[in-house]
XYZ file of C-alpha atoms in Angstrom:
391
model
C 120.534 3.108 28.104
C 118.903 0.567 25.664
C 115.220 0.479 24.442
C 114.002 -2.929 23.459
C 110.841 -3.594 21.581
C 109.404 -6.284 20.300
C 108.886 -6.061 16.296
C 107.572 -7.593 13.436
C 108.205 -7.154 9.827
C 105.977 -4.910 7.443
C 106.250 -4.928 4.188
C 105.308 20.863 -8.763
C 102.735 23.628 -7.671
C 104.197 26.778 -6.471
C 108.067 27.081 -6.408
C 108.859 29.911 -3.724
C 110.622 32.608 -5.273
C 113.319 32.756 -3.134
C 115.365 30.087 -1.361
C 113.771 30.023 1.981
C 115.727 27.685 4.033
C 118.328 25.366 3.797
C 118.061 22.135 6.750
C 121.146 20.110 6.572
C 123.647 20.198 9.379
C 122.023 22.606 11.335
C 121.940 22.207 15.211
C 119.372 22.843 17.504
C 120.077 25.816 19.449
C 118.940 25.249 22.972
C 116.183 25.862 25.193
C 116.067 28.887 28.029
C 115.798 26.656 31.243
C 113.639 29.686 33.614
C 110.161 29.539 31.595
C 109.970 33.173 32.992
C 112.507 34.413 30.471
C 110.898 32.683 27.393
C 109.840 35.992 25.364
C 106.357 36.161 23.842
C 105.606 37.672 20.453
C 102.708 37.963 18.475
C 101.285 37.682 14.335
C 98.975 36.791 12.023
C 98.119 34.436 9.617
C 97.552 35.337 5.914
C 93.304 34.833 6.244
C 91.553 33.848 9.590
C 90.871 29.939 9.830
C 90.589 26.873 12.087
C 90.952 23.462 12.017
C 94.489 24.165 10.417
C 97.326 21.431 9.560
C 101.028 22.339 11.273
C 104.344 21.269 11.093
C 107.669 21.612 11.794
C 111.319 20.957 9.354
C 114.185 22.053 9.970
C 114.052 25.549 11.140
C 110.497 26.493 10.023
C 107.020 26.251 10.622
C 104.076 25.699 8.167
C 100.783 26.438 8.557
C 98.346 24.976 6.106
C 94.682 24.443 4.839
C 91.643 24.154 7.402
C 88.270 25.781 8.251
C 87.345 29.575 6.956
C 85.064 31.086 8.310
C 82.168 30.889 5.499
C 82.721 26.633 6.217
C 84.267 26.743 2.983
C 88.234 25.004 2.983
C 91.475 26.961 2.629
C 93.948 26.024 0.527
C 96.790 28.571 2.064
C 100.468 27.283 3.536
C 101.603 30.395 5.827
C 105.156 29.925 6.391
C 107.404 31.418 9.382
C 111.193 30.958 9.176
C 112.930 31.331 12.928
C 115.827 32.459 12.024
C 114.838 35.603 9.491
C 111.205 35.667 11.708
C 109.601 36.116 8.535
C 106.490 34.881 6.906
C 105.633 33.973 3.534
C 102.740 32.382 1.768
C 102.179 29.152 -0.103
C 99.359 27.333 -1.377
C 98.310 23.409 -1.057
C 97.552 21.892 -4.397
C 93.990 21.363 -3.245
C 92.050 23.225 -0.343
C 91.194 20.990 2.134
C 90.558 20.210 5.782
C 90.631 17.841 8.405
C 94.620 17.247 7.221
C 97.369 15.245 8.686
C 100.967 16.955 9.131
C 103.794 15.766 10.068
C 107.496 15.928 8.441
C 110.275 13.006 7.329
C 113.854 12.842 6.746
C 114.313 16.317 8.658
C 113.657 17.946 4.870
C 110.162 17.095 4.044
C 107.245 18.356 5.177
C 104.197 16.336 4.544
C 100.039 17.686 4.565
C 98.836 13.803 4.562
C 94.749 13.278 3.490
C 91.812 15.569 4.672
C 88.494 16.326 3.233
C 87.774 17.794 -0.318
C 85.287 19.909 -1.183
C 82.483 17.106 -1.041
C 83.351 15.970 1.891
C 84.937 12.904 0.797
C 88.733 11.449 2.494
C 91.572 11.900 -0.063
C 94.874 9.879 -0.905
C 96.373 12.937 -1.381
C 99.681 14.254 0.201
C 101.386 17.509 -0.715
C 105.071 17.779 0.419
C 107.657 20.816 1.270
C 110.770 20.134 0.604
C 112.560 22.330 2.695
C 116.114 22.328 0.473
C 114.508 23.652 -2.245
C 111.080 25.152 -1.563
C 109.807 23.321 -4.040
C 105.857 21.457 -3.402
C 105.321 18.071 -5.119
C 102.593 15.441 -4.479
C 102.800 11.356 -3.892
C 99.623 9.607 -2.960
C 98.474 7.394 0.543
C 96.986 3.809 -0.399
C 93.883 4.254 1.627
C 92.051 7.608 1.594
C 91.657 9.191 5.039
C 90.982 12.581 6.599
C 92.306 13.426 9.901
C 95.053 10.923 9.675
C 97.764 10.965 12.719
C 101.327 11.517 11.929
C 104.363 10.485 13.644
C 107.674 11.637 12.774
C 110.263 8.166 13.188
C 113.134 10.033 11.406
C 114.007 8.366 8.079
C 110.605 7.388 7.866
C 106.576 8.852 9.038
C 104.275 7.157 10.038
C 100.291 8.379 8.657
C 98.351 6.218 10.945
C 94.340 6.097 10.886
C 91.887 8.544 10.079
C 88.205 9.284 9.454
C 87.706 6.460 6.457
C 84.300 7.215 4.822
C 82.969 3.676 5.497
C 81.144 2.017 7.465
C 84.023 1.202 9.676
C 83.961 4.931 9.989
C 87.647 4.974 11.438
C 90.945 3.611 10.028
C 93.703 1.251 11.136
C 95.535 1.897 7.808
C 99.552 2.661 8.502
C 101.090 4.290 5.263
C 104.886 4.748 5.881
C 106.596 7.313 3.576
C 110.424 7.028 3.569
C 112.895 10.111 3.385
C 112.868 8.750 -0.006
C 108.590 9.519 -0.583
C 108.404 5.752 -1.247
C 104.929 4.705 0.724
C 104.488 1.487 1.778
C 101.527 0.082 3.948
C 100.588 -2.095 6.840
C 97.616 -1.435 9.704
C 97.660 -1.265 13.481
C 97.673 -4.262 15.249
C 94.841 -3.327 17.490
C 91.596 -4.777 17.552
C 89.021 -1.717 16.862
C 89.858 1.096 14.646
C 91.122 3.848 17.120
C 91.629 7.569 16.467
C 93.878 8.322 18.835
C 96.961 10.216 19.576
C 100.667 10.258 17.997
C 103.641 10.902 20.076
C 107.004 10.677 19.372
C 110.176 10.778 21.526
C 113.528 11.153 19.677
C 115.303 10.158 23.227
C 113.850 6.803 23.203
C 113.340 6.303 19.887
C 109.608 5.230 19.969
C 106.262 6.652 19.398
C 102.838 5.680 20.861
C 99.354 6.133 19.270
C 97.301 5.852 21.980
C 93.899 7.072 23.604
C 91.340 8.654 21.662
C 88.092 6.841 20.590
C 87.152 3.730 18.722
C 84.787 2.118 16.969
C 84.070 -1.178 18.464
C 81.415 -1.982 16.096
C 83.303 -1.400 12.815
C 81.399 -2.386 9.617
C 78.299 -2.251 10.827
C 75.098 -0.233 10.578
C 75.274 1.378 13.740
C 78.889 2.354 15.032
C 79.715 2.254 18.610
C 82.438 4.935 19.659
C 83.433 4.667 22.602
C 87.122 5.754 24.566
C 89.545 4.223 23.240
C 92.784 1.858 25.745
C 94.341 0.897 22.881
C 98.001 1.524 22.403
C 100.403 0.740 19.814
C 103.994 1.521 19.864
C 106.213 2.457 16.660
C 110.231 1.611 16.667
C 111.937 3.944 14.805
C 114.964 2.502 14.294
C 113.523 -0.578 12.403
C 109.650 1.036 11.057
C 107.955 -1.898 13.461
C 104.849 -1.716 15.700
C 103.513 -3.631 18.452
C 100.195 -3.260 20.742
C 101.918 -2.214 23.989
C 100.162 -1.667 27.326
C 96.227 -0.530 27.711
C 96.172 3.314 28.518
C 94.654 3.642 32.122
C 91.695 6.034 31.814
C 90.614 5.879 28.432
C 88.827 9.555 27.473
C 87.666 11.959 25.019
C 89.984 15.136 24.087
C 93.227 14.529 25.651
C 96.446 15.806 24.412
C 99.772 14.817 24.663
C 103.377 15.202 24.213
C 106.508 13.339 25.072
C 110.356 14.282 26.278
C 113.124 12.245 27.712
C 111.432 9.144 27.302
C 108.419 10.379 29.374
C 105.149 10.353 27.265
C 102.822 12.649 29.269
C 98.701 12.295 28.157
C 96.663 14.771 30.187
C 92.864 16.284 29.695
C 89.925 15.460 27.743
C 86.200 14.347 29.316
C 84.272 11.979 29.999
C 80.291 11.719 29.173
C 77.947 10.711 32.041
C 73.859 10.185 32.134
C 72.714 13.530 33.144
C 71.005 12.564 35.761
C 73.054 10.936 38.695
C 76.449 12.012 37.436
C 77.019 15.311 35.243
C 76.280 14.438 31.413
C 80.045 15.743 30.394
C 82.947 16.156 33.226
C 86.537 17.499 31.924
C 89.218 16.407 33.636
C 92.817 17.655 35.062
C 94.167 14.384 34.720
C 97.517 13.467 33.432
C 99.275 10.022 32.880
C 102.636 9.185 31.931
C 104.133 6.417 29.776
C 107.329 5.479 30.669
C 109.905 4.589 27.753
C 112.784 2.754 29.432
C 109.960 0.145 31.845
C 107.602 0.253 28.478
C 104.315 0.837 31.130
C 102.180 3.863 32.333
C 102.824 5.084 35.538
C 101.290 7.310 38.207
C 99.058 9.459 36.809
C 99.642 13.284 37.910
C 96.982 16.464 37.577
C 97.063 19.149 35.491
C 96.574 22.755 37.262
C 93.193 22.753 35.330
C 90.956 21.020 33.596
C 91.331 20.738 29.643
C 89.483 19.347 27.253
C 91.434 19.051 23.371
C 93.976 21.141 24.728
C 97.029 22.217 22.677
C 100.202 20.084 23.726
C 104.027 20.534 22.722
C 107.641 19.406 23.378
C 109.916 22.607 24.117
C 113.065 21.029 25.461
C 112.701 18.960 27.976
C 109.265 20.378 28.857
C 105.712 19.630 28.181
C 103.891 22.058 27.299
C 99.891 21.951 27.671
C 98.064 25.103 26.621
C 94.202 26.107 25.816
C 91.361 23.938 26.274
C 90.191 25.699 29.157
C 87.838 29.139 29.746
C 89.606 29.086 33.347
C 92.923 30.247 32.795
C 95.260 31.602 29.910
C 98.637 30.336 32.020
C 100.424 26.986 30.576
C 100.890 23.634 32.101
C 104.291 22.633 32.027
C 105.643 19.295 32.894
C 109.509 19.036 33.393
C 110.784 15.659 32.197
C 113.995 16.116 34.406
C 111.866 15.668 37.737
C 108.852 13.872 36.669
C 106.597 16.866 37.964
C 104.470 19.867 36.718
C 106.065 23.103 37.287
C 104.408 25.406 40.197
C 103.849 28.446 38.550
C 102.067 31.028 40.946
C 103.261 33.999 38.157
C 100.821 31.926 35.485
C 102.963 32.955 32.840
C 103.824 32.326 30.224
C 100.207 32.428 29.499
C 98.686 32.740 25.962
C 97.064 36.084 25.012
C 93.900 35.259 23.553
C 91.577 32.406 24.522
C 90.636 30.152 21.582
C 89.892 26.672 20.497
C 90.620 24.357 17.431
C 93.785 26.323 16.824
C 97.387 24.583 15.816
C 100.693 24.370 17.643
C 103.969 23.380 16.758
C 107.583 23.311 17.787
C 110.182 24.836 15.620
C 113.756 23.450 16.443
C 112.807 22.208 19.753
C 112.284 25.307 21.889
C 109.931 28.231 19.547
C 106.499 27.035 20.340
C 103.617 28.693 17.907
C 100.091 28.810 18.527
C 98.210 29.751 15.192
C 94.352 30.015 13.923
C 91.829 28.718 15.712
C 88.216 29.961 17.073
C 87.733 32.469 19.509
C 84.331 34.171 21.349
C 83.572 30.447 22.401
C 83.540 29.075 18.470
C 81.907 32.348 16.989
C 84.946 33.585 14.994
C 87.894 32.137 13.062
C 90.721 33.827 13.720
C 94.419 34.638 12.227
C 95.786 35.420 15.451
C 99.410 33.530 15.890
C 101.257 33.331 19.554
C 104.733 32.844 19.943
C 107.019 31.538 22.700
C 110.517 31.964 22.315
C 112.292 29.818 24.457
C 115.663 29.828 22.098
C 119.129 30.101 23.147
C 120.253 31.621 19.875
C-alpha cells in the first residue's frame, strides 16, 4: 500500500553513572491482544509535579521538568528503563515548564522550549542520548514554550508554541535531524494554531491538527478561537502540506494514531450561559484516514473527556483521564475501526487526576505519571503502569 502526499521543499550536564541503555537493533516485543491480561503496576516519581514533559527512546521512558507544587519549576528527568523496571534520576540543564518532548533518530531524546523562571519562551533544547546517557544542549531558532513534537524518524518535527508576542501563538517548524542539525520553516496554515501532533509509523505521516488559534495574530486584542486547521508532515522526505479541515473544531481533545487511523476524540465547547450551557464536554471522536487522506465518520467515546490522556499501545488507542465519571479506558482497535465494549471497565487507572503525562515505551508499556489530583488541589508523584508486553 502506497501513501502519496503532496510536498514542497524546506530548507554536557550530568553523565549517568552507569550505562543505562543501549537502543540499536532492538525489536519491539509485542503487544498482549486481550486488554484484560495487560498487568497494572504502580510508582512514584522522584518529587510530586504537574505539567511534566514525557518521552519515549528506545526502551525507556523520561519524565522531565513541569509544575511543583509551590508554582515554582522542576528541573528533575525521572527515568524508568522496561527492561531492568528501574528508575533513576536526572536533571534538565535549566528548570522549566510548559516543555515540548519528543525523541529523533530512535537514540535521542529531546525536552524542546518551555518557560524559564520569568516566564519568558526559551530556544533551549536539552537532549538524552540514549547510547551513552550522556545530556547535551543545541538551540531552536524561535523561542517557544509548549511547542508540539512529532517524531518523523530521522528527523522531529518542534512545531508551534506559546511565542511571547503579540501573535501570542507560533507557526514556527524547527526540524532537528538524527544528526541535532536544526533547520526551520513554518506551517502553511493561515492562523497560528496550537494544536495536536500525531504520528503514525504505518503510514508514514503525521498531522497537527485541532486545537485553538489565533485568528487575530499581531494585534492588540487576540481572538482564540477552535482551531480546523490541519497540516500533514511526510516523513520520508521532512515536507508539509495543509491537508483537509478537521470536522468539529474544539477545545481539549486528545489524540493518537495506529494503522494509518488517526483517532481525535474529547475536549469542549464554550456556549453563552444562557440558552445553551456556558461549557459542554464532549464524547466525540473523529478519525483521519491515512490511505483516502480525509476524516471520516466520527465515532463516541464511552464518556465525555475533556484534555484527556491519549496513547498508541499496539494497534490500540488508548484514551484515559479527563473525566470525574469513570477511571476505565477508552480503547479504539485500529483492526476494526471500533471502540472496544468493555462492560469489566478495566483496565482502569487507579487514581483520578489531571495535567498528568503519558507515554508509550516500545509500543505496548503505557505510563501515566504526575499530574494533579483532589480536582487540581495537589501535585502528585503518583506513576501508573500498563503492561501490555509480550516479553
Amino acid at each position: 500500500m502506497q501513501y502519496i502526499l503532496l510536498s514542497r521543499n524546506i530548507a554536557g550536564l550530568l553523565v549517568l553513572t552507569v550505562l543505562l541503555f543501549a537502543v540499536s537493533g532492538l525489536a519491539a516485543p509485542g503487544v498482549i491482544d486481550d486488554i484484560y491480561d495487560w498487568v497494572f503496576s504502580g510508582a512514584m516519581l522522584s518529587e510530586p509535579r504537574s505539567s511534566v514533559a514525557a518521552t519515549s527512546v528506545g526502551n525507556i521512558a523520561l519524565f522531565a521538568g513541569g509544575r511543583l507544587q509551590n508554582g515554582s519549576y522542576s528541573d528533575v528527568v525521572d527515568i524508568y528503563n522496561r527492561k531492568s523496571k528501574t528508575w533513576t534520576v536526572s536533571r534538565l540543564s535549566v528548570a522549566r515548564s510548559e516543555i515540548g518532548a519528543g525523541s529523533v533518530g530512535n537514540r535521542y531524546a529531546l525536552f524542546a522550549g518551555g518557560f524559564d523562571a520569568s516566564f519568558k519562551p526559551m530556544t533551549l533544547v536539552d537532549v538524552f542520548d540514549a547510547q551513552t546517557g550522556q545530556w547535551s544542549q543545541i538551540q531552536l531558532n524561535t523561542p517557544r514554550a509548549a511547542p508540539r513534537l512529532l517524531d518523523l524518524g530521522s528527523v522531529a518535527a518542534v512545531v508551534g508554541g506559546l511565542s511571547g508576542d503579540l501573535q501570542y501563538l507560533s507557526k514556527a517548524v524547527d526540524y532537528v535531524d538524527a544528526n541535532l542539525t536544526v533547520h526551520s520553516t513554518s506551517l502553511p496554515s493561515e492562523y497560528p494554531q496550537l494544536g495536536l501532533p500525531i504520528f503514525d509509523s504505518t503510514s508514514g505521516i503525521g498531522l497537527y491538527t485541532a486545537g485553538y488559534q489565533n485568528s487575530r495574530p499581531g494585534e492588540r486584542f487576540n481572538d482564540f478561537e477552535p482551531s480546523n486547521q490541519t497540516t500533514i508532515f511526510a516523513a520520508a522526505s521532512a515536507s508539509l502540506v495543509a491537508g483537509p479541515l478537521f470536522p468539529y473544531p474544539r477545545w481539549g481533545s486528545g489524540g493518537a494514531a495506529a494503522n494509518g487511523m488517526f483517532v481525535v476524540g474529547g475536549g469542549h465547547m464554550f456556549g453563552d450561559g444562557s440558552s445553551e450551557p456556558l461549557t459542554t464536554v464532549t464524547d466525540r471522536a473523529d478519525v483521519f484516514h491515512a490511505q483516502t487522506q480525509q476524516w471520516g465518520q466520527a465515532l463516541t467515546l464511552s464518556v465525555p473527556r475533556d484534555y484527556p490522556l491519549v496513547q498508541t499501545v499496539g494497534d490500540y488507542v488508548v484514551f484515559l483521564a479527563g473525566t470525574q465519571a469513570t477511571k476505565a479506558l477508552d480503547i479504539f482497535d485500529s483492526r476494526t475501526g471500533t471502540f472496544i465494549v468493555n462492560p469489566r471497565h478495566t483496565p482502569a487507572l487507579y487514581t483520578l487526576r489531571d495535567d498528568a503525562a503519558a507515554v508509550t515505551v516500545d509500543g505496548c508499556l503505557l505510563v501515566v505519571a504526575g499530574g494533579t489530583v483532589y480536582q487540581g488541589r495537589n501535585a502528585t508523584a503518583s506513576v501508573e503502569i500498563f503492561d501490555a508486553c509480550k516479553s
